[in-house]
PDB file of C-alpha atoms in Angstrom:
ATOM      1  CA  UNK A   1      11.055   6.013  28.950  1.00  0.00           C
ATOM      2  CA  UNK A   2      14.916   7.384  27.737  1.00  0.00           C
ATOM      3  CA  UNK A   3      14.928   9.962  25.316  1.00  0.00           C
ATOM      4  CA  UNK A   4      16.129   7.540  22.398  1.00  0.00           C
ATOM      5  CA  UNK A   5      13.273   5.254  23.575  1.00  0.00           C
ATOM      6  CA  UNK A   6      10.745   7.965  23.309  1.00  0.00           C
ATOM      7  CA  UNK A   7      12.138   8.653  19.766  1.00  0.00           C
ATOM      8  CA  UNK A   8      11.732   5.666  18.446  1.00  0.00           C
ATOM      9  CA  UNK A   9       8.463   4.907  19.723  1.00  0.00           C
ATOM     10  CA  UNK A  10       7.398   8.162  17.829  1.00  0.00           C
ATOM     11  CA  UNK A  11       9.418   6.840  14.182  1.00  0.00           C
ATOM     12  CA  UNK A  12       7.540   3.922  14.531  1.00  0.00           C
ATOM     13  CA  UNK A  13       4.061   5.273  14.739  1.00  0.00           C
ATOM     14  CA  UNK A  14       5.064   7.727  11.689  1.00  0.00           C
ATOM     15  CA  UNK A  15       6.991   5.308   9.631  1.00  0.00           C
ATOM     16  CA  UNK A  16       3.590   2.622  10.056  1.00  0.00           C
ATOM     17  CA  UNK A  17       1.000   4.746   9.558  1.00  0.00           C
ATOM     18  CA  UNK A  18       2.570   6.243   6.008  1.00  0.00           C
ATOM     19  CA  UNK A  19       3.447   2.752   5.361  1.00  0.00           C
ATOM     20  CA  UNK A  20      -0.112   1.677   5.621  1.00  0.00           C
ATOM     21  CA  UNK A  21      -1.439   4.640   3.867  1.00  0.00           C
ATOM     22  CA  UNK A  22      -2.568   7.501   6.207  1.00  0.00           C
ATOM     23  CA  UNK A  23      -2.020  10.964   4.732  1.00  0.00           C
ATOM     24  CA  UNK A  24       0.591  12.864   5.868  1.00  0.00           C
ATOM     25  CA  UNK A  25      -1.533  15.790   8.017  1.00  0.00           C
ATOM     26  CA  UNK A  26      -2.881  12.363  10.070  1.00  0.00           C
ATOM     27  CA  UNK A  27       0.401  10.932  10.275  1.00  0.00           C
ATOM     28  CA  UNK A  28       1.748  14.205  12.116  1.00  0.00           C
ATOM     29  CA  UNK A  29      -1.437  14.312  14.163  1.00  0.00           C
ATOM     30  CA  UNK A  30      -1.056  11.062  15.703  1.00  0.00           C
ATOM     31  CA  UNK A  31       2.651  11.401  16.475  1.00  0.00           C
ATOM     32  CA  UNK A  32       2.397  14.820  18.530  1.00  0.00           C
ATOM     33  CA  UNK A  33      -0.414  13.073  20.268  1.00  0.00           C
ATOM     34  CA  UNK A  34       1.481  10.170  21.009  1.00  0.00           C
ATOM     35  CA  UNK A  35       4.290  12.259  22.017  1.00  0.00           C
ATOM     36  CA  UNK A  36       2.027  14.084  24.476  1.00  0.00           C
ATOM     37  CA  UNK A  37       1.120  11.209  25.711  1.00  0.00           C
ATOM     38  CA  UNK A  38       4.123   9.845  26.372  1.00  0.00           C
ATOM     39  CA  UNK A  39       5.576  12.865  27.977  1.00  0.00           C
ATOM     40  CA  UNK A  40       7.102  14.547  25.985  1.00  0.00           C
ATOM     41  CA  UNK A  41       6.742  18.513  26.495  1.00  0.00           C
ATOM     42  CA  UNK A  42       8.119  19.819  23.372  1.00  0.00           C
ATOM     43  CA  UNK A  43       8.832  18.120  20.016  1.00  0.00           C
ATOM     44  CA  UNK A  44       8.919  18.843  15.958  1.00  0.00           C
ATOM     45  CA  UNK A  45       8.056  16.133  13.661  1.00  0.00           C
ATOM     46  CA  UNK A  46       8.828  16.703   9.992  1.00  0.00           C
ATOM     47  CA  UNK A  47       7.122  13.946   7.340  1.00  0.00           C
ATOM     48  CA  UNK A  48       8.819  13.146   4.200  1.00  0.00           C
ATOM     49  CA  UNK A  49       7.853  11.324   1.225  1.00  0.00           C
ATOM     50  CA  UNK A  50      10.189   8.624   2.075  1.00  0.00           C
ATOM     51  CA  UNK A  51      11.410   9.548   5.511  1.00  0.00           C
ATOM     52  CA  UNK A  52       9.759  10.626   9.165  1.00  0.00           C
ATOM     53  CA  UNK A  53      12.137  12.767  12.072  1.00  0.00           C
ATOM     54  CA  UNK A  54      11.569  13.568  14.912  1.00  0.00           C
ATOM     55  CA  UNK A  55      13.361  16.213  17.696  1.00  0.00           C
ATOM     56  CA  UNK A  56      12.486  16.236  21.469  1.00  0.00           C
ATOM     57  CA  UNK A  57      14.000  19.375  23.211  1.00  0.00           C
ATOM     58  CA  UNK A  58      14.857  18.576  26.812  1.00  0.00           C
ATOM     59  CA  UNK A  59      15.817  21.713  28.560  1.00  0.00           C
ATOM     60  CA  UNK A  60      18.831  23.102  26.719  1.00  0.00           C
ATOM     61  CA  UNK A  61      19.282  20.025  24.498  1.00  0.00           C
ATOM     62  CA  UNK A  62      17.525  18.322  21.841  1.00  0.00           C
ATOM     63  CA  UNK A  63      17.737  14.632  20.079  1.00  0.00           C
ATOM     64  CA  UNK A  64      17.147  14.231  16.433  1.00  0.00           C
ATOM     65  CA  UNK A  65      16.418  11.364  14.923  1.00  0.00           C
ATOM     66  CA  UNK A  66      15.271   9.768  11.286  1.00  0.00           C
ATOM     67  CA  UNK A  67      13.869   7.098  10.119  1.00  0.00           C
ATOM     68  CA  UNK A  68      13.388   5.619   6.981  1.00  0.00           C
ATOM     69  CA  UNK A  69       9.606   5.063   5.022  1.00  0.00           C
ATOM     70  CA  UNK A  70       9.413   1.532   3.083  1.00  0.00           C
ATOM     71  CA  UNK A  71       6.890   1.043  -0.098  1.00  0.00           C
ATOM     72  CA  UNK A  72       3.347   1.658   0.496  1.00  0.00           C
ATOM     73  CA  UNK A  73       1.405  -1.604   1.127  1.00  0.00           C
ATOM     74  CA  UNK A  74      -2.221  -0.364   2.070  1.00  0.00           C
ATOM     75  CA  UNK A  75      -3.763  -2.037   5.572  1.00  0.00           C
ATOM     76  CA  UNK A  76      -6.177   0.339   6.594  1.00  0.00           C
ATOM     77  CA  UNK A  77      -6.902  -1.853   9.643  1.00  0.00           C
ATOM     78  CA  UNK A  78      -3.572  -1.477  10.877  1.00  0.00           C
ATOM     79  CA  UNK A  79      -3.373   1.785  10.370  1.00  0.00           C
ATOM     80  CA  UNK A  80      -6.729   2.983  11.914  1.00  0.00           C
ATOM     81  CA  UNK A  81      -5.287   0.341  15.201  1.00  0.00           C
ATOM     82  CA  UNK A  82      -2.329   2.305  15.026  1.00  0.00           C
ATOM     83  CA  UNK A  83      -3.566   5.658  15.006  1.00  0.00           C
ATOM     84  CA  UNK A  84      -6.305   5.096  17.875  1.00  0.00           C
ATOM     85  CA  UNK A  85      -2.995   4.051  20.197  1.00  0.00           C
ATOM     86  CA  UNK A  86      -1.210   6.898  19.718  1.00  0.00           C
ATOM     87  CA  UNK A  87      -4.563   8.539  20.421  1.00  0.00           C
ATOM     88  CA  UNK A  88      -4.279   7.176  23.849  1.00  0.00           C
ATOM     89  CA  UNK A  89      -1.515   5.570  25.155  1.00  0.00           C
ATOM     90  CA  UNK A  90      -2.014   5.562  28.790  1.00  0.00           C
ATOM     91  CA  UNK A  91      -1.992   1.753  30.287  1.00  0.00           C
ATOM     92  CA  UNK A  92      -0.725   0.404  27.262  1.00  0.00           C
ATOM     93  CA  UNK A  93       2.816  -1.107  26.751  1.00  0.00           C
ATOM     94  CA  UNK A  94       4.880  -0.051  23.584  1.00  0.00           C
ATOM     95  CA  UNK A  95       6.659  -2.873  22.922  1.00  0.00           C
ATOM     96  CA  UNK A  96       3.977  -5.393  23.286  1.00  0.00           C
ATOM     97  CA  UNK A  97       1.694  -2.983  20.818  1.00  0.00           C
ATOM     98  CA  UNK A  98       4.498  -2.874  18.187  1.00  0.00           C
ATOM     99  CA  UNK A  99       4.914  -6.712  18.576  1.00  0.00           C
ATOM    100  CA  UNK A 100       1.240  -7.068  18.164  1.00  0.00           C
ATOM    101  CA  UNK A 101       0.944  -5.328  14.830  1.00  0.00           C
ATOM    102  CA  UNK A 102       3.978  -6.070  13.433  1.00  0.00           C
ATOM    103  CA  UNK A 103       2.827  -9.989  14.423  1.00  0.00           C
ATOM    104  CA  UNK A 104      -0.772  -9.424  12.867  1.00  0.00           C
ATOM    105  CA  UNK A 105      -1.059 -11.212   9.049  1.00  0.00           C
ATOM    106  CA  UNK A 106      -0.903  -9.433   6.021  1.00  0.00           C
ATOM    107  CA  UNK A 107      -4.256  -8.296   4.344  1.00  0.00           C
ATOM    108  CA  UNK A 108      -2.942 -11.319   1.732  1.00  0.00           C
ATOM    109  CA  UNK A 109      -5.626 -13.578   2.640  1.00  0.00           C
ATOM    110  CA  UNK A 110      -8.017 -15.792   0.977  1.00  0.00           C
ATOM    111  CA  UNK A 111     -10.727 -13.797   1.893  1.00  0.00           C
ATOM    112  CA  UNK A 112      -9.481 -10.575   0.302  1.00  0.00           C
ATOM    113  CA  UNK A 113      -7.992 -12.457  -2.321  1.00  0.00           C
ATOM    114  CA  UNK A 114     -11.410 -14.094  -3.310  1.00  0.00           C
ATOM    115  CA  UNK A 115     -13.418 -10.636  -2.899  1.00  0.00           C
ATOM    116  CA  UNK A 116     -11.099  -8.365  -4.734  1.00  0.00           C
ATOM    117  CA  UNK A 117     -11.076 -11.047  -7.519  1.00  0.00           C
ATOM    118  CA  UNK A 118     -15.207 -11.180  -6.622  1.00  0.00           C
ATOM    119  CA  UNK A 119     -15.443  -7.163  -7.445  1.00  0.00           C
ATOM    120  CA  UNK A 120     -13.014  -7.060 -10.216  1.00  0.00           C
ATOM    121  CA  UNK A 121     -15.048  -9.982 -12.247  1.00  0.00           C
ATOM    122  CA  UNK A 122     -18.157  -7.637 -11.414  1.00  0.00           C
ATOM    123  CA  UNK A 123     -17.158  -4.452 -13.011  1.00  0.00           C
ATOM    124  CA  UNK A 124     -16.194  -6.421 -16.043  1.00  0.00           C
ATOM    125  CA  UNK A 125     -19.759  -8.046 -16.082  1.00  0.00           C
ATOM    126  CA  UNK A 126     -20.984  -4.198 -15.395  1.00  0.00           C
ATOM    127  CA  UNK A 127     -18.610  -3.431 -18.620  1.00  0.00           C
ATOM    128  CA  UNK A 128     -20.647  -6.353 -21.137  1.00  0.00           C
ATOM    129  CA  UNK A 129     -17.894  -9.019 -20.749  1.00  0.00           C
ATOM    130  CA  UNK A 130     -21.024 -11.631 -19.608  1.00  0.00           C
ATOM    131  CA  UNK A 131     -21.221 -14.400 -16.911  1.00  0.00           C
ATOM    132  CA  UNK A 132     -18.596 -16.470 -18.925  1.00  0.00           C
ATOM    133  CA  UNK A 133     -16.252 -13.213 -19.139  1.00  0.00           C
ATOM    134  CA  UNK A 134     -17.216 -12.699 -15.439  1.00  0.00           C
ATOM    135  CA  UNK A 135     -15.449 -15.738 -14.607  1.00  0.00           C
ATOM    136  CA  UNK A 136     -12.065 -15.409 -16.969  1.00  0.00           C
ATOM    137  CA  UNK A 137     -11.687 -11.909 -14.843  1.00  0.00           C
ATOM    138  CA  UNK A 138     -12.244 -13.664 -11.867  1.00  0.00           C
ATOM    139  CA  UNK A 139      -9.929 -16.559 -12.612  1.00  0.00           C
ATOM    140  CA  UNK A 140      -7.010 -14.235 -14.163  1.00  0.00           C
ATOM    141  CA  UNK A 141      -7.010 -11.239 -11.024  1.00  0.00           C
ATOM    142  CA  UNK A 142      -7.496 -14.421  -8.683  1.00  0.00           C
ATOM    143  CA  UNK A 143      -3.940 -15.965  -9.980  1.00  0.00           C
ATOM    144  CA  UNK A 144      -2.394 -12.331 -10.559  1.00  0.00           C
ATOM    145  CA  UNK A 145      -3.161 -11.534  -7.193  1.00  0.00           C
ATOM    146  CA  UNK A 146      -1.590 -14.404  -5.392  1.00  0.00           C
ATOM    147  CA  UNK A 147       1.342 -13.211  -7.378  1.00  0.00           C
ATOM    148  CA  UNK A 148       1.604 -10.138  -6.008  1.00  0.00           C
ATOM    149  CA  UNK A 149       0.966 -11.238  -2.731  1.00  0.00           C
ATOM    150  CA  UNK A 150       4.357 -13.254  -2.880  1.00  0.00           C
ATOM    151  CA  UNK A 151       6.151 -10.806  -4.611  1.00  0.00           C
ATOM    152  CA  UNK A 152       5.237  -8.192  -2.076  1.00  0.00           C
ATOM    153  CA  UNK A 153       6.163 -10.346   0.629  1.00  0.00           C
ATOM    154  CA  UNK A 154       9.575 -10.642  -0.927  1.00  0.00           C
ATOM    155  CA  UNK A 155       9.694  -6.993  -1.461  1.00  0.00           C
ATOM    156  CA  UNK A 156       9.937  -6.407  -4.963  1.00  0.00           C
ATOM    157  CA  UNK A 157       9.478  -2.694  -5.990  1.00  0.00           C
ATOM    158  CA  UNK A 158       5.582  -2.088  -6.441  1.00  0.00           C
ATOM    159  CA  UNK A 159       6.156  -0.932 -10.040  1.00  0.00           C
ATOM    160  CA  UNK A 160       7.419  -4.220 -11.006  1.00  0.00           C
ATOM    161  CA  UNK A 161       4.593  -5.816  -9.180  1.00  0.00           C
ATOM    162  CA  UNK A 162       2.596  -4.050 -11.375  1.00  0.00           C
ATOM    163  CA  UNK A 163       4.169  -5.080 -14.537  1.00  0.00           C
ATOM    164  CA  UNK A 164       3.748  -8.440 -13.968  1.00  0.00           C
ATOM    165  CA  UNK A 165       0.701  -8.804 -12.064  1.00  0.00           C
ATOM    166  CA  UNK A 166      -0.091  -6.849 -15.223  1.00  0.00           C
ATOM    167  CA  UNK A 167       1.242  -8.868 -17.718  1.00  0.00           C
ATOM    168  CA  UNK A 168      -0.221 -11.990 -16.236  1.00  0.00           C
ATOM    169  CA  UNK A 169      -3.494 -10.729 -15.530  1.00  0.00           C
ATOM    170  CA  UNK A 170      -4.228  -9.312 -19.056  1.00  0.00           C
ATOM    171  CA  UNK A 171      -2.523 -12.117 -21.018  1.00  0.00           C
ATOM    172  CA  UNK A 172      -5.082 -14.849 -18.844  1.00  0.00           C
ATOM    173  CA  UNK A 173      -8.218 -13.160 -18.814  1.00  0.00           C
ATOM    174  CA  UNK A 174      -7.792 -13.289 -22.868  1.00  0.00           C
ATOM    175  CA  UNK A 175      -6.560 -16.894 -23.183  1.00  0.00           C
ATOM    176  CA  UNK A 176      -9.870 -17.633 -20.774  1.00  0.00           C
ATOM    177  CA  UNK A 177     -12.150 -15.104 -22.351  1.00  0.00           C
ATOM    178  CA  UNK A 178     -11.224 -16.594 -26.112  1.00  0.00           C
ATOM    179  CA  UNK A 179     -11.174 -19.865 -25.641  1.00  0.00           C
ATOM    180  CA  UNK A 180     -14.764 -19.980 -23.893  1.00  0.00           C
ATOM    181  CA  UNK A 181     -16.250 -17.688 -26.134  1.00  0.00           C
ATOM    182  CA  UNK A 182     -16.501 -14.808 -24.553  1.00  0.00           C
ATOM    183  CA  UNK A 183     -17.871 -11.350 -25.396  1.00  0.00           C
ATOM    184  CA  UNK A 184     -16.078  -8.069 -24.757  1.00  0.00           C
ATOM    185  CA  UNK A 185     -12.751  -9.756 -24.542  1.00  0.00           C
ATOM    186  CA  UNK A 186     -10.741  -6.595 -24.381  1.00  0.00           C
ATOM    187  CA  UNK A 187     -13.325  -5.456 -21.576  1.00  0.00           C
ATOM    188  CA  UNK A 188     -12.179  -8.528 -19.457  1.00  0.00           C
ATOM    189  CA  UNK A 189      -8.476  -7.910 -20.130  1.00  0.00           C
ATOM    190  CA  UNK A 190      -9.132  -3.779 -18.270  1.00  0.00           C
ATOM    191  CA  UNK A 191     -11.590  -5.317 -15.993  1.00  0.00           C
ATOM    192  CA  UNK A 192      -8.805  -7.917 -14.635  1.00  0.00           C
ATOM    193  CA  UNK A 193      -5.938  -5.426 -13.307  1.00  0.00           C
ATOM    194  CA  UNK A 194      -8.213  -3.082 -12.340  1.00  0.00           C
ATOM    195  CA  UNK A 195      -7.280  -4.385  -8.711  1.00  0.00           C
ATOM    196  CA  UNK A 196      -4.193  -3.074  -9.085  1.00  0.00           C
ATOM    197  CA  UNK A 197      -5.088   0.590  -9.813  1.00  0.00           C
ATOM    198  CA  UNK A 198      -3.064   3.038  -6.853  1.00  0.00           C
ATOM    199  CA  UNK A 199      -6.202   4.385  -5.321  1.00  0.00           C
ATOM    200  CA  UNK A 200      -4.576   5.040  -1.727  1.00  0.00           C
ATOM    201  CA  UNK A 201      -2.200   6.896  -3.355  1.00  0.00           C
ATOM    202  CA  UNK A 202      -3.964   8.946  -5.672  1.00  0.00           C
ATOM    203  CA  UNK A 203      -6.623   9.862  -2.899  1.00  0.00           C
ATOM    204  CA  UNK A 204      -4.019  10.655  -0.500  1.00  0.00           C
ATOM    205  CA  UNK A 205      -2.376  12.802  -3.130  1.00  0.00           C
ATOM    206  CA  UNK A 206      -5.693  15.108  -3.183  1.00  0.00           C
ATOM    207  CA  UNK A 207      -5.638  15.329   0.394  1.00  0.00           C
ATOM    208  CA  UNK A 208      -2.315  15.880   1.392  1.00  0.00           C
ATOM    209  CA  UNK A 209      -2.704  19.040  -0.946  1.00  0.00           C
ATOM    210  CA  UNK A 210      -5.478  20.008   0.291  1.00  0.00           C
ATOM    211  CA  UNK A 211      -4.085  19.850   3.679  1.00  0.00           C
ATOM    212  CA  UNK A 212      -0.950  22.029   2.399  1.00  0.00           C
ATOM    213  CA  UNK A 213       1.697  19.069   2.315  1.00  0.00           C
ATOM    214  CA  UNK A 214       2.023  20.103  -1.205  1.00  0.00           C
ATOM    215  CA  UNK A 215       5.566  18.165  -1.445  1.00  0.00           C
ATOM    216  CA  UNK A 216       4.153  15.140   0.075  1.00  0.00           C
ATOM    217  CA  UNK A 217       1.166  15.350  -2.228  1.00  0.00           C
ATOM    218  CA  UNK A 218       3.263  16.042  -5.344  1.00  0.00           C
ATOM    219  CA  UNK A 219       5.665  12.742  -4.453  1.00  0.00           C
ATOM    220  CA  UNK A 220       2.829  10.643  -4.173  1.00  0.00           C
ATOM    221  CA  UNK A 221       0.737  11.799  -7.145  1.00  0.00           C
ATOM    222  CA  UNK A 222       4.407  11.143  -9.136  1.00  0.00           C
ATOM    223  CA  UNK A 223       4.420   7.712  -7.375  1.00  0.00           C
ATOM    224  CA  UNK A 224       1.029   6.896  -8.611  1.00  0.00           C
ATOM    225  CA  UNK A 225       2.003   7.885 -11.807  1.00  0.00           C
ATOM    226  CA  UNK A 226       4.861   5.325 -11.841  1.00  0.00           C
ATOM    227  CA  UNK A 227       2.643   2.794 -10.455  1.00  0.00           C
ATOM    228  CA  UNK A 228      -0.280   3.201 -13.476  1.00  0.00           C
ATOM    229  CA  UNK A 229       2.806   2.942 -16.072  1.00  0.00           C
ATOM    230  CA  UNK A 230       3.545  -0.158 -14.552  1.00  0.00           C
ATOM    231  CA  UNK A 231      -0.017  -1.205 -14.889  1.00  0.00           C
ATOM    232  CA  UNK A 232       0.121   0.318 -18.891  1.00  0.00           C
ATOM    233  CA  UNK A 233       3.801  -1.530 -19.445  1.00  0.00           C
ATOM    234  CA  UNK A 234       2.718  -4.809 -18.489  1.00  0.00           C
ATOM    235  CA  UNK A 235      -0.792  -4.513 -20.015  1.00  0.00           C
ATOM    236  CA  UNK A 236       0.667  -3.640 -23.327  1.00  0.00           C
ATOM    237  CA  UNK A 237       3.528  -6.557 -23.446  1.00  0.00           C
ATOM    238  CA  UNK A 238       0.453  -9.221 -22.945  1.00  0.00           C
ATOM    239  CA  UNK A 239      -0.797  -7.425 -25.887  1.00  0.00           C
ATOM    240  CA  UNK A 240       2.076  -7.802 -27.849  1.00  0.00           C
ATOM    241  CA  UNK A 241       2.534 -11.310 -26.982  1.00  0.00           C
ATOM    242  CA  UNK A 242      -0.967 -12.272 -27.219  1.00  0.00           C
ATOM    243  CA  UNK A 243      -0.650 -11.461 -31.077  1.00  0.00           C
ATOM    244  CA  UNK A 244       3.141 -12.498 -31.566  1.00  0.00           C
ATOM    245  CA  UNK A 245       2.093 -15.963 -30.448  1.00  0.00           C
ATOM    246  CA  UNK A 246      -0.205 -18.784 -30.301  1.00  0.00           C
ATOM    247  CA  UNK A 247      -1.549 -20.056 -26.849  1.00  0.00           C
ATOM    248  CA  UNK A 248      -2.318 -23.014 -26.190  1.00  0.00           C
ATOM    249  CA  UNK A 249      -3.557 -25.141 -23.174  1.00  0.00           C
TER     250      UNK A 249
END
């Protein structure tokens, strides 16, 4: 494998893995390993918040390369596949790999779509919201989930995913919650974006700083951060629009 070959190769299995959600102490283990694996005698890695290099030293020169970290979109499956390659590489072709996982479908299915609408209508029946509430919660995260399958797939910035997934979520479960007579209506509003809390983020936060990536760890906490206002911002306009207006079916 060429030098640039062997760089890329590396990128890639950085650039997935923090794109998937691994923290960043994981994401350097599995590239050096990789990079063993591959051949390659001697080699720094450097993981970014938003970025992954690489240098390879042969003999008295080195190749540096960078590439580029996209929005977080959690796949844990992908990412565990991922990490067990680079793990051990021997026998297995690259390309074909990278094809494979970059062919696989998104975790956007009706399956996960129906059981994290499933869970979310739980904890609101957990919260008081009832059977009838249960199903408002399920209805409302079921619709504002679809939605931010398709805007993810167009690649709209998470935070604005947020706000409207938000916004739709809360201003449903209340129209369905109300008109079927419903208790613990504002319960079912919380209980219905709760899908869309950062929780990959804000546990890889803890351990990339316990794991002394304390700049990593910082960026994503801040992310997370953004990513709950977004949650609060479009929460708050169904609110305001919920009592500036009357809904009707």
């Amino acid at each position: 494998m060429e030098a640039f070959d062997q760089l890329d190769s590396i990128l890639w299995i950085g650039k997935k893995l923090m794109e998937y959600g691994a923290d960043s102490a994981n994401v350097e283990e599995a590239m050096y390993a990789y990079a063993n694996g591959i051949g390659v005698e001697q080699m720094d890695a450097l993981v970014l918040p938003r970025s992954v290099l690489v240098t390879i030293y042969l003999g008295d020169e080195y190749k540096t390369k960078m590439k580029h970290v996209g929005d977080l979109v959690p796949n844990l499956g992908k990412a565990s596949r991922i990490y067990k390659y680079a793990k051990n590489p021997d026998g297995k072709n690259f390309d074909e790999f990278k094809t494979e996982i970059d062919g696989t479908r998104t975790p956007y299915t009706k399956t996960a779509q129906f059981a994290v609408s499933l869970a979310c209508a739980a904890f609101g029946v957990i919260l008081g919201t009832g059977f009838v509430g249960g199903i408002a919660i399920f209805v409302a995260s079921f619709v504002a989930f679809f939605i931010k399958s398709k805007l993810i797939h167009i690649e709209v910035s998470l935070i604005f995913v947020n706000i409207i997934c938000a916004f739709v979520a809360t201003l449903l479960s209340y129209q369905l919650a109300t008109r079927f007579g419903s208790v613990g209506v504002a319960e079912a509003q919380a209980a219905s974006t709760f899908f869309l809390i950062p929780g990959v983020q804000l546990i890889n936060t803890f351990r990339d700083m316990l794991k002394g990536h304390y700049l990593n760890g910082a960026a994503r906490g801040l992310r997370a951060m953004f990513l709950a206002f977004g949650i609060v911002f479009g929460t708050t306009l169904a609110l305001l629009a919920q009592k500036g207006f009357i809904w009707n079916f």
